[in-house]
PDB file of C-alpha atoms in Angstrom:
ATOM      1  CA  UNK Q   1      64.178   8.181   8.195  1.00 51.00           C
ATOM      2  CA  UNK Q   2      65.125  11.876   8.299  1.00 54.00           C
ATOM      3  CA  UNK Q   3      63.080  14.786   9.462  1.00 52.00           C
ATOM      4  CA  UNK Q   4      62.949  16.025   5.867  1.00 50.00           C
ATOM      5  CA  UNK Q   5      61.994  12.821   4.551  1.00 51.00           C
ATOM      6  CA  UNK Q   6      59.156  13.026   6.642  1.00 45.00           C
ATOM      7  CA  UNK Q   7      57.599  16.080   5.979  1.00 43.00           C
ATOM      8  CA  UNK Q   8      57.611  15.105   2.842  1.00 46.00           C
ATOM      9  CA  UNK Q   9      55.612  12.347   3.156  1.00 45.00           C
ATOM     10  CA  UNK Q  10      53.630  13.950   5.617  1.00 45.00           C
ATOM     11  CA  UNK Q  11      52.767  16.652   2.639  1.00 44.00           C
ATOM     12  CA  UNK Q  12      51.878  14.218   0.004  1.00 43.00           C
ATOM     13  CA  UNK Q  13      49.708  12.384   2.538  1.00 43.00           C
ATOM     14  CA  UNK Q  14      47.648  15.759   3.052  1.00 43.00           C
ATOM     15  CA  UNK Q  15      47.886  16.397  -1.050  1.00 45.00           C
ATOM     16  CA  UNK Q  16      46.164  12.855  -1.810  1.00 44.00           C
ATOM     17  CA  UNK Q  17      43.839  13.621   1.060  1.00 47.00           C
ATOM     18  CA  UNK Q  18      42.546  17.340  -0.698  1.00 49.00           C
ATOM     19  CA  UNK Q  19      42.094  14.974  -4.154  1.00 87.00           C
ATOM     20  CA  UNK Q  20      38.977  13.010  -2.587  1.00 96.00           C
ATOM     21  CA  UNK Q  21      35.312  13.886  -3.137  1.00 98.00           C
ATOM     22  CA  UNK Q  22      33.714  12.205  -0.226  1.00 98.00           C
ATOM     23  CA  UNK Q  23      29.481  11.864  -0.991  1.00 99.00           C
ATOM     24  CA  UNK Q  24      26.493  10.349   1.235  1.00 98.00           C
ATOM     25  CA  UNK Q  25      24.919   8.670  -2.017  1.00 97.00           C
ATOM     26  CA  UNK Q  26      21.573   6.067  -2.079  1.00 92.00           C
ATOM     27  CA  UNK Q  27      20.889   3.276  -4.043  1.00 86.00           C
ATOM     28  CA  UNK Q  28      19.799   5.072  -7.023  1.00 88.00           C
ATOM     29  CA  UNK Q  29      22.008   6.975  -7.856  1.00 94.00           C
ATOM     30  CA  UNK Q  30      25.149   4.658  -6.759  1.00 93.00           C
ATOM     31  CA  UNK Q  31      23.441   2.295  -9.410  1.00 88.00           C
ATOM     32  CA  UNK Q  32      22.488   4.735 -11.820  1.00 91.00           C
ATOM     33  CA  UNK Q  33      25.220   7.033 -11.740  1.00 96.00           C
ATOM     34  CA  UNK Q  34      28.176   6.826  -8.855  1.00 97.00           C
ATOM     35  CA  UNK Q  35      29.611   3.376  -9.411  1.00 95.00           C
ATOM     36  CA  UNK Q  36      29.338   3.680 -13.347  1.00 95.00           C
ATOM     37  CA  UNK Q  37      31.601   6.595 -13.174  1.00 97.00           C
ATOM     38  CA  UNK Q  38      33.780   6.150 -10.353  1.00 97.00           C
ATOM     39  CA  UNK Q  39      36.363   4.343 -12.346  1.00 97.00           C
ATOM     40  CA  UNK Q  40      36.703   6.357 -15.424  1.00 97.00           C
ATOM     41  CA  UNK Q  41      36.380  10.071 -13.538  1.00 98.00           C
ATOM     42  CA  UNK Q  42      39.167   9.050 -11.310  1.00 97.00           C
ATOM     43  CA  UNK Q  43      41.741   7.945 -14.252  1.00 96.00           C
ATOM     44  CA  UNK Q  44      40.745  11.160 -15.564  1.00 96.00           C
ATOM     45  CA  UNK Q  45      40.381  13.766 -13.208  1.00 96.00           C
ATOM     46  CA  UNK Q  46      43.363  12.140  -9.968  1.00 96.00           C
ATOM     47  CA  UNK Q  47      40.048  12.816  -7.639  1.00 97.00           C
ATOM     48  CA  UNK Q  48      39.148  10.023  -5.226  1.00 97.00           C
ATOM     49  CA  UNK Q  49      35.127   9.434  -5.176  1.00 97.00           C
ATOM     50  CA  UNK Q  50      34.608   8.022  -1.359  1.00 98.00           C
ATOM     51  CA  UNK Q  51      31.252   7.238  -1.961  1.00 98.00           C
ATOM     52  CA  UNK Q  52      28.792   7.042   2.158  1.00 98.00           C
ATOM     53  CA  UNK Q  53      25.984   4.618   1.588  1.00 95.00           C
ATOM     54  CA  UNK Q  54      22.908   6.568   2.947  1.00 95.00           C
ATOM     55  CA  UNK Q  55      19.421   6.728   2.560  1.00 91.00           C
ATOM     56  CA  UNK Q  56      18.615  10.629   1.927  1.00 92.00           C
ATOM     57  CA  UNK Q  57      17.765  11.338   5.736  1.00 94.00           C
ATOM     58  CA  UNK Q  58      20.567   9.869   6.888  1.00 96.00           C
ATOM     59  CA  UNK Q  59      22.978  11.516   3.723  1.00 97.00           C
ATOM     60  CA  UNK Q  60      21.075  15.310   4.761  1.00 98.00           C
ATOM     61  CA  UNK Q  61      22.244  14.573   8.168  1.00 98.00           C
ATOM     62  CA  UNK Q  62      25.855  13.860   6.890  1.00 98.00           C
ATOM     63  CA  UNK Q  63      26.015  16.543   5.019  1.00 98.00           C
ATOM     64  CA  UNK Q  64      24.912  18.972   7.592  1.00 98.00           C
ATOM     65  CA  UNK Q  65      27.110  17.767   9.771  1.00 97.00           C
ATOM     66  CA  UNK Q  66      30.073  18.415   7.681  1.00 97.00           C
ATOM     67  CA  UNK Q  67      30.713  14.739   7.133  1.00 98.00           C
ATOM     68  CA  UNK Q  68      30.240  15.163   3.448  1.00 98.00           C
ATOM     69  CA  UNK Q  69      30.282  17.407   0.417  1.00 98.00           C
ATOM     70  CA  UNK Q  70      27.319  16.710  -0.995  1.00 99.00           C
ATOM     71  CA  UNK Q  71      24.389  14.142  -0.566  1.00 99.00           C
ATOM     72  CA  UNK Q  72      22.470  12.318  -3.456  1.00 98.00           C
ATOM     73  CA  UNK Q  73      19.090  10.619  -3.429  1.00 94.00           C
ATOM     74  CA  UNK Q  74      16.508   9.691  -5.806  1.00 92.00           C
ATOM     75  CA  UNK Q  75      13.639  11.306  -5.332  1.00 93.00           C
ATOM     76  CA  UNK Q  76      12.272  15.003  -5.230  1.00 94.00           C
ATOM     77  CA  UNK Q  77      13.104  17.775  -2.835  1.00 96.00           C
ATOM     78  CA  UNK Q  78       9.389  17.576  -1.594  1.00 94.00           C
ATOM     79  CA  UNK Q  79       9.942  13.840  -1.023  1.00 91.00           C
ATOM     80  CA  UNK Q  80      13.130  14.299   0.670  1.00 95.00           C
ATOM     81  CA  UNK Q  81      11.985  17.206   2.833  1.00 96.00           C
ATOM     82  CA  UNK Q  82       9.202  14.745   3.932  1.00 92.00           C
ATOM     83  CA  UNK Q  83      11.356  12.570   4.489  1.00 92.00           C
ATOM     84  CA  UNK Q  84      13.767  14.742   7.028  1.00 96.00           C
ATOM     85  CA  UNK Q  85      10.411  15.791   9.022  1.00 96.00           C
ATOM     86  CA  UNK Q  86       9.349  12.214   9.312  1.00 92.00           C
ATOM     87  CA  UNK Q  87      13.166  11.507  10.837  1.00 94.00           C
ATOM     88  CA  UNK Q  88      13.007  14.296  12.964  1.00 97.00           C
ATOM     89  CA  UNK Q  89      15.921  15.924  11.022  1.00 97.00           C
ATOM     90  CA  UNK Q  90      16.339  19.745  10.620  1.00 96.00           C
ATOM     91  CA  UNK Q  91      14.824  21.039   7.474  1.00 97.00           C
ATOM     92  CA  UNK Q  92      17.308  23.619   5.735  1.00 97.00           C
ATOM     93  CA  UNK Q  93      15.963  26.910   4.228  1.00 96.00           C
ATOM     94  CA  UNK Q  94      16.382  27.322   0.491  1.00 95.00           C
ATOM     95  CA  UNK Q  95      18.849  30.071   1.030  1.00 96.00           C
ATOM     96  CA  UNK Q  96      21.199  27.497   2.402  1.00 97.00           C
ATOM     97  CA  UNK Q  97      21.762  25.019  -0.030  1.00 98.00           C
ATOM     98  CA  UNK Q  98      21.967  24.287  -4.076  1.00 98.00           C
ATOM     99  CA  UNK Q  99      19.987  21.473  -5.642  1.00 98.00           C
ATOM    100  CA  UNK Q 100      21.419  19.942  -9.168  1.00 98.00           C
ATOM    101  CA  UNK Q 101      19.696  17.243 -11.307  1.00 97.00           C
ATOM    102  CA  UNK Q 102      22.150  14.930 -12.195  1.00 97.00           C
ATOM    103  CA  UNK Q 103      19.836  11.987 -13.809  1.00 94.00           C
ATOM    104  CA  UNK Q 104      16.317  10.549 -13.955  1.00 93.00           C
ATOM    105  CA  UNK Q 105      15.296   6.973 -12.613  1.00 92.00           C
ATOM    106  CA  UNK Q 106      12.733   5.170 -14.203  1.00 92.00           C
ATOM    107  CA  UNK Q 107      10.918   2.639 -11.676  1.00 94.00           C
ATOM    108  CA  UNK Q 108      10.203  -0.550 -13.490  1.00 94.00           C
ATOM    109  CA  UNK Q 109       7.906  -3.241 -12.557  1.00 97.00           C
ATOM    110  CA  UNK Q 110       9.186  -6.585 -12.725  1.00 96.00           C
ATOM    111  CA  UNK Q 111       7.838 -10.126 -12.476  1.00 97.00           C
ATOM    112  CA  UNK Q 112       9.252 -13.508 -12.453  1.00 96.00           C
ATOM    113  CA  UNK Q 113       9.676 -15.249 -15.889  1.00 95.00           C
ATOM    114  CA  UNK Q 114       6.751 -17.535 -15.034  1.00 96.00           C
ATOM    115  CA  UNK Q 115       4.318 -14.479 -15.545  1.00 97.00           C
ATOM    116  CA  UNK Q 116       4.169 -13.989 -19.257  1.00 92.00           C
ATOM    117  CA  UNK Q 117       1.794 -10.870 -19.416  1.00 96.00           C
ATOM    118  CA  UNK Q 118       3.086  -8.117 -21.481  1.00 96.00           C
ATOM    119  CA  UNK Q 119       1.507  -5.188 -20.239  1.00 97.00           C
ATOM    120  CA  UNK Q 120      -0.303  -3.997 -17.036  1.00 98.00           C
ATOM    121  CA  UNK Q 121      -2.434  -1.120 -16.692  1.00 98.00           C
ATOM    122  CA  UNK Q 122      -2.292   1.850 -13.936  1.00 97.00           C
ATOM    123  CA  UNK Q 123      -5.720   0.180 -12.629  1.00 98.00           C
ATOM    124  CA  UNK Q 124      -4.348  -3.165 -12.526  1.00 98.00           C
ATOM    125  CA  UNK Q 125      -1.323  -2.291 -10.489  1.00 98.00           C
ATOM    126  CA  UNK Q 126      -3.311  -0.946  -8.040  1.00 98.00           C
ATOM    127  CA  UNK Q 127      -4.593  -3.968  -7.316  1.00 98.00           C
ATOM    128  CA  UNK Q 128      -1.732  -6.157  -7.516  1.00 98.00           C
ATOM    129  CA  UNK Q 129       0.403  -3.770  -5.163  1.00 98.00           C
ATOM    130  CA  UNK Q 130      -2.616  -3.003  -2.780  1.00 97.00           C
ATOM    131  CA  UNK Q 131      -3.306  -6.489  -2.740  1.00 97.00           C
ATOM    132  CA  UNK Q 132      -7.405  -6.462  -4.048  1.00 97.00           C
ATOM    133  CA  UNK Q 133      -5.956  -8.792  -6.971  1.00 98.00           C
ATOM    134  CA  UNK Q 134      -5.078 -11.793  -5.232  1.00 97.00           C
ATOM    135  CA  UNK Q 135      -4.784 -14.297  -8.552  1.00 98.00           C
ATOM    136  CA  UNK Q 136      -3.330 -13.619 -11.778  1.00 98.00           C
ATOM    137  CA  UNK Q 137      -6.266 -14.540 -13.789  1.00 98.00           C
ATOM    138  CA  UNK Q 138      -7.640 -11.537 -12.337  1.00 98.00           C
ATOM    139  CA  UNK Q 139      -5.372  -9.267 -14.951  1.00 98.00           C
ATOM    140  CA  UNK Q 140      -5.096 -12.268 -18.217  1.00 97.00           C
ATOM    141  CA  UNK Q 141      -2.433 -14.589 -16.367  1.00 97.00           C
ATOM    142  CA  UNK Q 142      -2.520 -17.886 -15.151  1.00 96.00           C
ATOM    143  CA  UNK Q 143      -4.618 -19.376 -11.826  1.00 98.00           C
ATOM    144  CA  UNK Q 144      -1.886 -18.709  -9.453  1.00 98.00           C
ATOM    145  CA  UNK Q 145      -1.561 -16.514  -6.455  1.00 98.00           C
ATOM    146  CA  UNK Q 146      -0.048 -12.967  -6.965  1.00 98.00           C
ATOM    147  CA  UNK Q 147       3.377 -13.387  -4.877  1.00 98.00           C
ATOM    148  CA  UNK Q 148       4.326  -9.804  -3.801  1.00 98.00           C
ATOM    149  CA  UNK Q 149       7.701  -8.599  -3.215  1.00 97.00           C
ATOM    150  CA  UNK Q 150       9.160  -5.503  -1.833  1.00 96.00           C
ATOM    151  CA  UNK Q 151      12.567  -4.481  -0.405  1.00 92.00           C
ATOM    152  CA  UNK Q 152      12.403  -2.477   3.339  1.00 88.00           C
ATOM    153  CA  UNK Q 153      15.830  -0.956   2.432  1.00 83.00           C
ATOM    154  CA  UNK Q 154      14.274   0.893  -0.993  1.00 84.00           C
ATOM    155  CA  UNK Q 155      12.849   3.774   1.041  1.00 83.00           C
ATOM    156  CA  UNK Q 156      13.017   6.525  -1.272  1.00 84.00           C
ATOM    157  CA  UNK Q 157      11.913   3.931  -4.425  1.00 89.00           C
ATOM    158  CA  UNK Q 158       9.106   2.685  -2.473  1.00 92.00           C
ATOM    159  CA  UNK Q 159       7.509   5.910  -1.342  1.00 90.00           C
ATOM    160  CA  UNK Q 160       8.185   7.096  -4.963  1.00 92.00           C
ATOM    161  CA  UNK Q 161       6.080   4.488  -6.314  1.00 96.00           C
ATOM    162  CA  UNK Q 162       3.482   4.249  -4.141  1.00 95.00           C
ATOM    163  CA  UNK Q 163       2.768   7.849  -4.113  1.00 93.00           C
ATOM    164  CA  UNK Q 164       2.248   7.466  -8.035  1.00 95.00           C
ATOM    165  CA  UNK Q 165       0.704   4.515  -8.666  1.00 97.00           C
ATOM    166  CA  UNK Q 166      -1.240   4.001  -5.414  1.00 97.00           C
ATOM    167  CA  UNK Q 167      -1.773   7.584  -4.682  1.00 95.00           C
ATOM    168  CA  UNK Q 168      -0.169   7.102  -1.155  1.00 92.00           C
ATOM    169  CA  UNK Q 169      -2.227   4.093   0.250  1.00 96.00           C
ATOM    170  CA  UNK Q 170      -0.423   1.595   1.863  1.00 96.00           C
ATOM    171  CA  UNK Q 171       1.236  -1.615  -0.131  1.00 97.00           C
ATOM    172  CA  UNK Q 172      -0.991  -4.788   0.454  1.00 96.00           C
ATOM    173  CA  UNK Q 173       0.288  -7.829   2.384  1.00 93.00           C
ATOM    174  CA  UNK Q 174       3.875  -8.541   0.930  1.00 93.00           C
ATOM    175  CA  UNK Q 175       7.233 -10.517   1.467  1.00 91.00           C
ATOM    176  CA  UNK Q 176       9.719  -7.832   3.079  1.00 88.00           C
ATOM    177  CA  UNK Q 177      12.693 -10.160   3.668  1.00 84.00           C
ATOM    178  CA  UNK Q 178      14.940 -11.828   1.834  1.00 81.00           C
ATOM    179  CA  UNK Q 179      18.388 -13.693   2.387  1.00 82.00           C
ATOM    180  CA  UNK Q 180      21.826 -11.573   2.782  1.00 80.00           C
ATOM    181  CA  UNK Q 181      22.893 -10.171  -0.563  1.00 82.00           C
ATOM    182  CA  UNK Q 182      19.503 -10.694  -2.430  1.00 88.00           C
ATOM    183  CA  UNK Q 183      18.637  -8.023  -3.968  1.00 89.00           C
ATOM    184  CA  UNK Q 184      14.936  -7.634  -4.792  1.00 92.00           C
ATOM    185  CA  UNK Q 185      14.960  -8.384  -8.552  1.00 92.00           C
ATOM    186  CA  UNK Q 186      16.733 -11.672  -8.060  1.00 92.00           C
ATOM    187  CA  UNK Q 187      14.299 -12.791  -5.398  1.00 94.00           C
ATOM    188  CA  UNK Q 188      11.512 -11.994  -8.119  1.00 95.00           C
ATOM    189  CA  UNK Q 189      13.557 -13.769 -10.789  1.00 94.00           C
ATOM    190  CA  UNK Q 190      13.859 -16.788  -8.169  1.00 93.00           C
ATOM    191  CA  UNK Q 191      10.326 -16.426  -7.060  1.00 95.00           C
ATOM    192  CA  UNK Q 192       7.576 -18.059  -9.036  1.00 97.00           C
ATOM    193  CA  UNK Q 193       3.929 -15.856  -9.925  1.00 98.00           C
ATOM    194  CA  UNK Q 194       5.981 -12.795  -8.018  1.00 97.00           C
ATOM    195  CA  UNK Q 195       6.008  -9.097  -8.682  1.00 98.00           C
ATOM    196  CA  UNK Q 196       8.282  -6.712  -7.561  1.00 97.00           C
ATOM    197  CA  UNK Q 197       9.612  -2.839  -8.543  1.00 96.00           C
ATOM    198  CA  UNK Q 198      12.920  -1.782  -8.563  1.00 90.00           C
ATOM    199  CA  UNK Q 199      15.379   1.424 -10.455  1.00 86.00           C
ATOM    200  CA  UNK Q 200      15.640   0.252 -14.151  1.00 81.00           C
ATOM    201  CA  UNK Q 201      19.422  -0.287 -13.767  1.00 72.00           C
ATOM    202  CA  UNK Q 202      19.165  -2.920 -11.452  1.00 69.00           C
ATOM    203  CA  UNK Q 203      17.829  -5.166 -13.266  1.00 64.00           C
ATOM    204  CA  UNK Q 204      20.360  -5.661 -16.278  1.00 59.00           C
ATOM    205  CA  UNK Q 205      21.757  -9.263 -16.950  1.00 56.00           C
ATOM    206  CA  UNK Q 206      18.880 -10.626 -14.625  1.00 68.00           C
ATOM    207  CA  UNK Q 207      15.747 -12.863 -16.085  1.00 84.00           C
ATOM    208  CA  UNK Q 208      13.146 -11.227 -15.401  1.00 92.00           C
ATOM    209  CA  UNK Q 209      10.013 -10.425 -17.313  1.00 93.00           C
ATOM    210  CA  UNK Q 210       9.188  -6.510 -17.697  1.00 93.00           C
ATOM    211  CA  UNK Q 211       5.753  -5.623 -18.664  1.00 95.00           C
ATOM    212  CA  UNK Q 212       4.933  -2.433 -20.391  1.00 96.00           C
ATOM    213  CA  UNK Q 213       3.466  -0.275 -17.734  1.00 97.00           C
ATOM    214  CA  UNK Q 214       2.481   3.782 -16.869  1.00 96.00           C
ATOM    215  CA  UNK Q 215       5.741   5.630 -16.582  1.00 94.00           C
ATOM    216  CA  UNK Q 216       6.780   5.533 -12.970  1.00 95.00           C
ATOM    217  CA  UNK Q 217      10.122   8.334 -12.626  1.00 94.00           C
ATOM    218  CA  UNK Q 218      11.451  10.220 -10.000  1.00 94.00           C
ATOM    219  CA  UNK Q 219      15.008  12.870 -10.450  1.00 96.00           C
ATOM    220  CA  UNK Q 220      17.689  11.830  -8.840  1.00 96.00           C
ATOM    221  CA  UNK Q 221      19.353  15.035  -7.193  1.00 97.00           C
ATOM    222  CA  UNK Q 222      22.622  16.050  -5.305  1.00 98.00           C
ATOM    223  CA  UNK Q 223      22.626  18.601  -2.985  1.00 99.00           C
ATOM    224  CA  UNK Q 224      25.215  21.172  -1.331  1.00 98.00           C
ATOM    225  CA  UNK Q 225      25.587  23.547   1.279  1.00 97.00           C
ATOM    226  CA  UNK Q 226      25.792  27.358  -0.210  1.00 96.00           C
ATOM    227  CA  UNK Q 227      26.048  28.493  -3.126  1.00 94.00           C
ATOM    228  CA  UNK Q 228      29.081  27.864  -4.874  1.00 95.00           C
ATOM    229  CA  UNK Q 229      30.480  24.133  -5.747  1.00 97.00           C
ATOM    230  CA  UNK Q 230      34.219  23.264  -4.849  1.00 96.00           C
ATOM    231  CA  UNK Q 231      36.246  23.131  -7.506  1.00 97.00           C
ATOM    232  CA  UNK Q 232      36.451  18.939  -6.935  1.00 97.00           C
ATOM    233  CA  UNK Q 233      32.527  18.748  -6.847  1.00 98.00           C
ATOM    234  CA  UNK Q 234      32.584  21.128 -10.165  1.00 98.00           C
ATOM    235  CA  UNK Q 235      34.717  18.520 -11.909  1.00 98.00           C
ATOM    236  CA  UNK Q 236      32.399  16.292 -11.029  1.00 98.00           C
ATOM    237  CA  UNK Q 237      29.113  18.466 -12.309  1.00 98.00           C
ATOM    238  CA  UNK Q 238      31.152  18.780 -15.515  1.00 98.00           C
ATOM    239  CA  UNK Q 239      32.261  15.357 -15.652  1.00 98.00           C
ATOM    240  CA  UNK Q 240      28.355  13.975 -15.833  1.00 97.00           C
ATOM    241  CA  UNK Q 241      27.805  16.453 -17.972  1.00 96.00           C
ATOM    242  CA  UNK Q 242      29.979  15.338 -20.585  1.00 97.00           C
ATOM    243  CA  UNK Q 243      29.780  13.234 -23.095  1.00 96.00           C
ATOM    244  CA  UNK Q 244      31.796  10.223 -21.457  1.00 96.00           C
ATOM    245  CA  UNK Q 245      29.580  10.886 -18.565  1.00 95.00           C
ATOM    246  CA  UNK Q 246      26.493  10.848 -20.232  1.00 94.00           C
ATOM    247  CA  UNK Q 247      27.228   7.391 -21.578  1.00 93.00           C
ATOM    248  CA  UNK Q 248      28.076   5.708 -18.771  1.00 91.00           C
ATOM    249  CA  UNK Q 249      25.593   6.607 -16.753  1.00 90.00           C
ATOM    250  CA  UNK Q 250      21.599   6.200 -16.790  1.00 79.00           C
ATOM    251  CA  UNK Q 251      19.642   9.198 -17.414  1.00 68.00           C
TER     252      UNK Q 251
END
């Protein structure tokens, strides 16, 4: 292979390289948003989404490390702030970075398809998270113990919902573990008299029931360093602001 042959390569190596967008993104919004609209922005834009899975300590911590563009969680700059003090993580200064809202996530509560109530009031999840309702006969269901499920790896979700339904006390005794590529919502599907929450998204094409219940939501943001967007991550902006991006993605 000749020298020029090489530099040549060597160029369009460093050219495909400039084309990707590389993000520390969390559940939520790689469910909600990321990996509805990786496909479809890359056929249409030539720019690579590498997409860091990271809970939003850990994606702050990339991204002030230089490691990534931008990070994305799903939850509110308050919560995520907490979150960086409770890590031990620097806290930036408003002057140092940009915040965009890029969706909403609802929270739903699920249960498994055994558990045929149709609604549940703020009062009465209370007690079925906190653990005072211990049967669900206790709430119009059938004599059977309340089964309750929660994922460890949910941080953001969890602390989301218990701060608005439970008003920041702690979850009642519950079932933390479950086997390798389980997801929550499937355990509760494959769990009988169990109850569960998870992002809205997650749950499509799975049997579960979903009773009506008080609005649980939380943003789901991306954040920068500075002011000013690269012109990849403003394709990107403009991309979920579009029309195509609107529909693909939950918001």
């Amino acid at each position: 292979m000749n020298r020029g042959r090489i530099c040549i390569l060597a160029f369009a190596a460093v050219c495909l390289r400039a084309q990707d967008l590389v993000l520390a993104v969390g559940i939520t919004p790689a469910q909600n948003i990321f990996n509805r609209i990786r496909g479809p922005f890359e056929k249409a834009t030539g720019i690579h989404l590498v997409l860091k899975d990271a809970r939003s300590p850990e994606a702050w911590r990339l991204l002030d490390e230089g490691q990534v563009e931008a990070a994305s969680g799903g939850l509110t700059w308050e919560d995520w702030v907490a979150s960086l003090k409770a890590k031990g993580l620097r806290v930036p200064g408003e002057e140092e970075i940009t915040r965009f809202q890029i969706g909403v996530d609802q929270i739903q509560v699920v249960t498994s398809p055994d558990v045929l109530l149709l609604e549940l009031s703020a009062e009465e999840l209370r007690g079925l998270f906190s653990g005072r309702t211990a049967n669900w006969k206790e709430v119009g269901g059938e004599d059977a113990p309340v089964v309750l499920l929660l994922d460890p790896t949910q941080v953001a979700t969890n602390d989301t919902f218990r701060g608005q339904i439970l008003g920041g006390a702690p979850f009642g005794p519950a079932k933390w573990t479950f086997p390798p590529g389980v997801t929550l919502v499937q355990a509760v599907a494959a769990t009988p008299h169990s109850i569960g929450f998870a992002p809205k998204a997650s749950q499509e094409s799975l049997k579960v029931n979903s009773p009506v219940t008080p609005a649980v939501t939380r943003p789901v943001l991306l954040v920068i360093k500075g002011k000013r967007p690269s012109a990849s991550l403003r394709r990107l902006l403009d991309y979920l602001e579009s029309p195509e991006g609107r529909r693909l993605t939950v918001h």
